PDB file of C-alpha atoms in Angstrom:
ATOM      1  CA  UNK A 548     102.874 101.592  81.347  1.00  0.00           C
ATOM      2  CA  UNK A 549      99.891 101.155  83.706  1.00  0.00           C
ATOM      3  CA  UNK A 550      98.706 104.415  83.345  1.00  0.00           C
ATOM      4  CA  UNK A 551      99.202 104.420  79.383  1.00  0.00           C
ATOM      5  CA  UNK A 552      97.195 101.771  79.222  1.00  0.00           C
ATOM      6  CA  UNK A 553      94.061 103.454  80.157  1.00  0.00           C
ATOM      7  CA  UNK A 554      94.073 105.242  77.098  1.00  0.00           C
ATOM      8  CA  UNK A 555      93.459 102.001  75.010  1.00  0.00           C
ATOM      9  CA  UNK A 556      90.674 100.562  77.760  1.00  0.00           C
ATOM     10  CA  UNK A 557      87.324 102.311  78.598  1.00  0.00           C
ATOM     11  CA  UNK A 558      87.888 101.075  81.884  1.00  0.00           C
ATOM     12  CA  UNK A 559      89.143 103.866  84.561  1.00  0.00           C
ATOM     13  CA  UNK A 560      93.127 102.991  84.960  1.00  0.00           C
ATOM     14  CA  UNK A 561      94.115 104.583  88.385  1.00  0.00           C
ATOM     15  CA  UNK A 562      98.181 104.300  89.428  1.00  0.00           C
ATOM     16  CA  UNK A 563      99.260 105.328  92.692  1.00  0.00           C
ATOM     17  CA  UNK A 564     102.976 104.921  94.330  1.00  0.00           C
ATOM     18  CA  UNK A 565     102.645 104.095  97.732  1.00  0.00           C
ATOM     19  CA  UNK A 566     105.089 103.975 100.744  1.00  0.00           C
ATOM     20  CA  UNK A 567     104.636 101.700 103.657  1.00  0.00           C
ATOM     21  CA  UNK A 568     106.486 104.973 105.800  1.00  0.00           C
ATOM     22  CA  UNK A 569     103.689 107.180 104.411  1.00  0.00           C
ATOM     23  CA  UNK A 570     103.805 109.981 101.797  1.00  0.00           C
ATOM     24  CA  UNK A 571     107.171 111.070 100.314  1.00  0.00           C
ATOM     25  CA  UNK A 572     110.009 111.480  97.903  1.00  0.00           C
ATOM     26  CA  UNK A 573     111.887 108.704  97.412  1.00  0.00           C
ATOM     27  CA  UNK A 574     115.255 109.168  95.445  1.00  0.00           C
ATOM     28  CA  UNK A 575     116.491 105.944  93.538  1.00  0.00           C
ATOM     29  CA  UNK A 576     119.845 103.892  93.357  1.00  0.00           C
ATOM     30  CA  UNK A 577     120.815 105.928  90.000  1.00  0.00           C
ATOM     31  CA  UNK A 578     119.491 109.723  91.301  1.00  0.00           C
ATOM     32  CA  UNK A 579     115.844 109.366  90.034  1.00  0.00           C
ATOM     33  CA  UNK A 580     113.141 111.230  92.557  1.00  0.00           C
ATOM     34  CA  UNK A 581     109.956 109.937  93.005  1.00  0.00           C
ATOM     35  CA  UNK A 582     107.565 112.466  94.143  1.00  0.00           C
ATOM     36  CA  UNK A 583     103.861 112.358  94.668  1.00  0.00           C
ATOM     37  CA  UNK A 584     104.460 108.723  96.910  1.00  0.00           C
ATOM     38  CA  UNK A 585     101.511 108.105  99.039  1.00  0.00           C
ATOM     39  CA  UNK A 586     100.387 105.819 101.819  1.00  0.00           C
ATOM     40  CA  UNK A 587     100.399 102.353 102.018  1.00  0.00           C
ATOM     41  CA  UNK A 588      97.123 101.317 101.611  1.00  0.00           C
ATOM     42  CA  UNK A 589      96.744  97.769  99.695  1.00  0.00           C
ATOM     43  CA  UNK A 590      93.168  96.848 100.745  1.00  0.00           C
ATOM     44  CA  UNK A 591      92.341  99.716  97.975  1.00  0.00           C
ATOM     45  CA  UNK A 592      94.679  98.359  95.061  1.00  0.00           C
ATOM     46  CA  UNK A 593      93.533  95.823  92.867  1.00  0.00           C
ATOM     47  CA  UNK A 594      97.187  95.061  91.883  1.00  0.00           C
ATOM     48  CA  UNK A 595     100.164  95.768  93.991  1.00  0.00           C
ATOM     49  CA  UNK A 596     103.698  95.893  91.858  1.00  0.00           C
ATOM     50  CA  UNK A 597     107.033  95.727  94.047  1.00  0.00           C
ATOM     51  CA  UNK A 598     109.982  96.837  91.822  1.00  0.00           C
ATOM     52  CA  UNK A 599     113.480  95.621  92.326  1.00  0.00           C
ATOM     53  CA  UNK A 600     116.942  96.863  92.891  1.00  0.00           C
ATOM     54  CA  UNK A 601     120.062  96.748  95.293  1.00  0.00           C
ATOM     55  CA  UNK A 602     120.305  93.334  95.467  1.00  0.00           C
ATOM     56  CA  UNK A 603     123.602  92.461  94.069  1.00  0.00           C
ATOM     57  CA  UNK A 604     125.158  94.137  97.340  1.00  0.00           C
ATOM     58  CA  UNK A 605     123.922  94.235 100.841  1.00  0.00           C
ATOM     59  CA  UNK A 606     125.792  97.354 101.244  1.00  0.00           C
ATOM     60  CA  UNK A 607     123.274  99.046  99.250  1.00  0.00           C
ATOM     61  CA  UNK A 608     120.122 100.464  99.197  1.00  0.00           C
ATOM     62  CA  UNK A 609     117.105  98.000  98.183  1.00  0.00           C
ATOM     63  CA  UNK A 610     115.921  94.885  98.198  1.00  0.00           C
ATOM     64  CA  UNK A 611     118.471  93.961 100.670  1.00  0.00           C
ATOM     65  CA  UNK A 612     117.948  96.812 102.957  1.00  0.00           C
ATOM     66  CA  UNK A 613     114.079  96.779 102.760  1.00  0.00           C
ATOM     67  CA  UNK A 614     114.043  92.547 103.644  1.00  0.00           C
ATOM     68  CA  UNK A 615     116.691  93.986 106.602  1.00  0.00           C
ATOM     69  CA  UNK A 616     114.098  96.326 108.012  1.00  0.00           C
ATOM     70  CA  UNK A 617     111.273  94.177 107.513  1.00  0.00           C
ATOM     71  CA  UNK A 618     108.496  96.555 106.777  1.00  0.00           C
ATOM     72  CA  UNK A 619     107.958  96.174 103.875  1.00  0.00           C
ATOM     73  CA  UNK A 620     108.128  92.239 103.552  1.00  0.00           C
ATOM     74  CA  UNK A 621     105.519  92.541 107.028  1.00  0.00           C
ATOM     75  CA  UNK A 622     103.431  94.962 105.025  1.00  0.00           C
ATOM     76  CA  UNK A 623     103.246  92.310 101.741  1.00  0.00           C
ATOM     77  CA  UNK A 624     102.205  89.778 103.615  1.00  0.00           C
ATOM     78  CA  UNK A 625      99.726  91.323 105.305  1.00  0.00           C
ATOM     79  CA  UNK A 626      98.459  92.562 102.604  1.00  0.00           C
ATOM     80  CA  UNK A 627      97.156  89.296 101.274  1.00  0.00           C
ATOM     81  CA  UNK A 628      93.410  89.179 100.004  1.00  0.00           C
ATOM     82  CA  UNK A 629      90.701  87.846  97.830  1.00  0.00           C
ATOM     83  CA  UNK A 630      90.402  89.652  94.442  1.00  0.00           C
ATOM     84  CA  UNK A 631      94.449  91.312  95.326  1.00  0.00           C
ATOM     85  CA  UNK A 632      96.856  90.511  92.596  1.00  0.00           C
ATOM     86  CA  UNK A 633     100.520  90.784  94.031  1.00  0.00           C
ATOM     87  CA  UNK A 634     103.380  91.483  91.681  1.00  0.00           C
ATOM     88  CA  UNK A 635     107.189  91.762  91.190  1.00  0.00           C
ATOM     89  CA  UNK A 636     109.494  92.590  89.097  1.00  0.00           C
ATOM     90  CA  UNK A 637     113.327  91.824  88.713  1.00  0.00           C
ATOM     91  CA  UNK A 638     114.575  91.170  92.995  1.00  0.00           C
ATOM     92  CA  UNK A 639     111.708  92.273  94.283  1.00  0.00           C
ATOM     93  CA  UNK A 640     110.781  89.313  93.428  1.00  0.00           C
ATOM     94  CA  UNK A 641     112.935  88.766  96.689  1.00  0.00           C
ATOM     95  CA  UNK A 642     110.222  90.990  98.784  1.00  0.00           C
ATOM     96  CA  UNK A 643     107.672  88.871  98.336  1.00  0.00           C
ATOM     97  CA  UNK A 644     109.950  86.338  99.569  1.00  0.00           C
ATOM     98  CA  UNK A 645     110.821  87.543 102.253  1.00  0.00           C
ATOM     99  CA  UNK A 646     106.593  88.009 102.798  1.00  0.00           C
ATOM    100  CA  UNK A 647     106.509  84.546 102.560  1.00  0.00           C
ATOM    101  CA  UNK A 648     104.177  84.573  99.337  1.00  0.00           C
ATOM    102  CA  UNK A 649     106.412  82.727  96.796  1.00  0.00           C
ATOM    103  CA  UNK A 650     107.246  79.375  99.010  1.00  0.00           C
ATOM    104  CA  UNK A 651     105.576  76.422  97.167  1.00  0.00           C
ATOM    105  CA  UNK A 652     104.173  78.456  94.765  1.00  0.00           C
ATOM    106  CA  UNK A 653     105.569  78.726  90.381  1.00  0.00           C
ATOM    107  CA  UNK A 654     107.724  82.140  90.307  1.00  0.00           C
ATOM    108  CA  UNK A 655     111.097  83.506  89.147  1.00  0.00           C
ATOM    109  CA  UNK A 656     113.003  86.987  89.491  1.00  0.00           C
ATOM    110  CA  UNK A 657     116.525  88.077  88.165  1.00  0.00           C
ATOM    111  CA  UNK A 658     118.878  85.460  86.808  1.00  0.00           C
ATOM    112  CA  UNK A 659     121.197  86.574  90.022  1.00  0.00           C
ATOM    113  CA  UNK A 660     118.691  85.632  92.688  1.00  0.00           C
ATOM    114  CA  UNK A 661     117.490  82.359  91.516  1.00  0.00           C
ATOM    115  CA  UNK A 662     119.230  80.388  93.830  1.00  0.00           C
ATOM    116  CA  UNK A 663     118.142  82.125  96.457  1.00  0.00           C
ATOM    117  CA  UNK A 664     114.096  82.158  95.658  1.00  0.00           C
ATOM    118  CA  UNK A 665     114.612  78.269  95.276  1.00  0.00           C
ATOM    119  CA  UNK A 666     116.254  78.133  98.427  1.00  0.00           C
ATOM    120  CA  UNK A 667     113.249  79.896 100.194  1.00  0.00           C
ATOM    121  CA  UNK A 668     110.843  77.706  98.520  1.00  0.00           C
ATOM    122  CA  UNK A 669     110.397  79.436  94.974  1.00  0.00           C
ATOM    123  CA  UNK A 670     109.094  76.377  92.835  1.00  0.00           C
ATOM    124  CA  UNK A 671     111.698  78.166  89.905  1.00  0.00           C
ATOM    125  CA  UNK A 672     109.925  78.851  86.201  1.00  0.00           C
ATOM    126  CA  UNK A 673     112.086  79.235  83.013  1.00  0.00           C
ATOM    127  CA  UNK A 674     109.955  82.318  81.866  1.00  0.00           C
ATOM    128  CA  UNK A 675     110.207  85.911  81.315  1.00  0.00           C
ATOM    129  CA  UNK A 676     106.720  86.297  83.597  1.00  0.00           C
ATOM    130  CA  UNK A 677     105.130  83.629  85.779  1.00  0.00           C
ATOM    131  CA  UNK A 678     101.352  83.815  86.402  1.00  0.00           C
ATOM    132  CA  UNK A 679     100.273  81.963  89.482  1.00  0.00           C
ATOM    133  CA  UNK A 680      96.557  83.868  89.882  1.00  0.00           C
ATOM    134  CA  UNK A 681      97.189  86.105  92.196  1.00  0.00           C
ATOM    135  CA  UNK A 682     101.355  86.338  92.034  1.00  0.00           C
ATOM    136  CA  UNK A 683     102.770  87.403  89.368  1.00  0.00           C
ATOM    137  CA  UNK A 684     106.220  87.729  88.911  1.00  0.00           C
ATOM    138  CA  UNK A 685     109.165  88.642  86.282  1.00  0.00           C
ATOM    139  CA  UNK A 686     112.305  88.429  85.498  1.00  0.00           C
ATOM    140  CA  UNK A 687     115.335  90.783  85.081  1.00  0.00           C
ATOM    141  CA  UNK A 688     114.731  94.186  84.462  1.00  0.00           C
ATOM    142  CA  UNK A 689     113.494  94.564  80.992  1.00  0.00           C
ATOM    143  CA  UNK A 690     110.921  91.820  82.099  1.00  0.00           C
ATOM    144  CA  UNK A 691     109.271  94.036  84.022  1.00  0.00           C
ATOM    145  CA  UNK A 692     107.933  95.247  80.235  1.00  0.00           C
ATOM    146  CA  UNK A 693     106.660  92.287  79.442  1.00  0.00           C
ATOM    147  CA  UNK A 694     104.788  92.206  82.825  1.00  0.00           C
ATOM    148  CA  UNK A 695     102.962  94.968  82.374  1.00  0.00           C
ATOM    149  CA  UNK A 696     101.472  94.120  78.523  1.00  0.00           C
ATOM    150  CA  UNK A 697     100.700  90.787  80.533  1.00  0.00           C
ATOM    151  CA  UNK A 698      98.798  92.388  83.235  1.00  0.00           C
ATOM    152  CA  UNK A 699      97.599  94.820  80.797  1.00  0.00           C
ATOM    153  CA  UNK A 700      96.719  91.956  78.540  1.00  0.00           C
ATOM    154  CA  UNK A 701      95.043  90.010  81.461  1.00  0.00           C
ATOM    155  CA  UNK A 702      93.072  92.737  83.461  1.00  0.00           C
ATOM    156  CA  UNK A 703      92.235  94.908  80.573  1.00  0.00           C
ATOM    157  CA  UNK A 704      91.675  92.436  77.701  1.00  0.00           C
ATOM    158  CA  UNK A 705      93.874  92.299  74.296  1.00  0.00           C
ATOM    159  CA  UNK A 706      92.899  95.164  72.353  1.00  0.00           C
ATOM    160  CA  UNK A 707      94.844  97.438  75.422  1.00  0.00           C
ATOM    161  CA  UNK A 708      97.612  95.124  75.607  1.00  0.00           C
ATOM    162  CA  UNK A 709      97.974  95.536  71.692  1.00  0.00           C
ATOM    163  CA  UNK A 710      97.221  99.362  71.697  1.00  0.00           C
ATOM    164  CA  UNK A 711     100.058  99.482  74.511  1.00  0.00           C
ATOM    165  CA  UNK A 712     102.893  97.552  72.312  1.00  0.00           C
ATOM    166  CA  UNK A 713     101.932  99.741  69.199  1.00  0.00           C
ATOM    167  CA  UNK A 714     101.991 102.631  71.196  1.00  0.00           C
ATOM    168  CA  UNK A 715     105.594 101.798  72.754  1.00  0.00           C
ATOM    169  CA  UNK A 716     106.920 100.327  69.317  1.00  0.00           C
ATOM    170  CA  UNK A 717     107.557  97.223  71.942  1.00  0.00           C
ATOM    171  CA  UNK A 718     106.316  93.241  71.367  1.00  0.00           C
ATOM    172  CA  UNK A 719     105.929  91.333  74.025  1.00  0.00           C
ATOM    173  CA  UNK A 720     109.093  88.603  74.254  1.00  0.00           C
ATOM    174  CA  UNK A 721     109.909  85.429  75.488  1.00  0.00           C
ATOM    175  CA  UNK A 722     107.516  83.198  77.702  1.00  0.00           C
ATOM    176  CA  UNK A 723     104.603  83.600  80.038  1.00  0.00           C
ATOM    177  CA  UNK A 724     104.439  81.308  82.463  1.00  0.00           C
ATOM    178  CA  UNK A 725     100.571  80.276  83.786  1.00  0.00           C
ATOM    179  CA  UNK A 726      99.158  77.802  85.486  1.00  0.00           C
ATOM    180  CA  UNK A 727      95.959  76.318  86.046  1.00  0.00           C
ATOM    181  CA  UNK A 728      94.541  78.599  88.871  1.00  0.00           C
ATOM    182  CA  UNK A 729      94.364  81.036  85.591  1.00  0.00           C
ATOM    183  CA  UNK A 730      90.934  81.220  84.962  1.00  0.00           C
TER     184      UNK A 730
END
């Protein structure tokens, strides 16, 4: 969606996947390959987005196997700077957790995981997308749409966000969460 959006902005739209083990191919829980992944390297992002998946079982690829290892929760954190917006979608919502970048701050992630953000200090929004400045989060899956026309929206003004949704045949749903360090 990122990338589609630069059609509707005269503003260059650049999207990179990155890996925090370097450049790869990354195959997904369902058989999707990723190719074209490259370095980690935050402190030339404007925006990071951490997806979700493989939380339901710690058995399983995913959220649960990247919090086990740790590298990627190290690298979040870490990661941390003025004029960064950090992102999530879905349980990796539970990443940035893990980083230590949603405790005491307005957030939310799949319905399933709840009770564990609040647990580690998630102050818990009923939304679909929960805009705390420089964390933004989302909900379940399909959330993750309404993230992007809300980053869209935010970092490239209206008239991308509405060229995106016409473009998709996709409105934006349910509520966005903000708060006051919104500008």
């Amino acid at each position: 969606m990122f990338s589609a959006a630069g059609f509707f902005t005269p503003r260059p739209v650049e999207v990179r996947y990155v890996s925090t083990t370097g450049a790869r191919t990354v195959t997904a829980a369902y058989g999707t390959t990723v190719r074209g992944i490259r370095p980690w390297s935050p402190d030339e992002a404007d925006l990071l987005l951490v997806p979700g998946g493989g939380y339901a079982r710690r058995d399983s690829p995913g959220a649960w196997a990247e919090i086990d290892r740790g590298t990627l929760p190290d690298a979040l954190a870490a990661s941390v700077r003025p004029g960064l917006t950090v992102s999530a979608l879905c349980t990796g919502v539970m990443l940035l957790s893990a980083a230590g970048l949603t405790r005491g701050r307005p957030c939310t992630t799949h319905h399933k995981a709840r009770p564990d953000l609040e647990q580690q200090g998630g102050l818990l929004k009923n939304a679909r997308v929960v805009d705390d400045g420089d964390l933004v989060t989302a909900g379940g899956v399909t959330s993750g749409l309404d993230l992007a026309l809300w980053l869209v929206r935010r970092e490239l003004g209206p008239d991308a966000a509405n060229g995106l949704q016409t473009m998709l045949e996709y409105e934006a749903r349910g509520t966005v969460w903000t708060s006051s360090r919104i500008g």
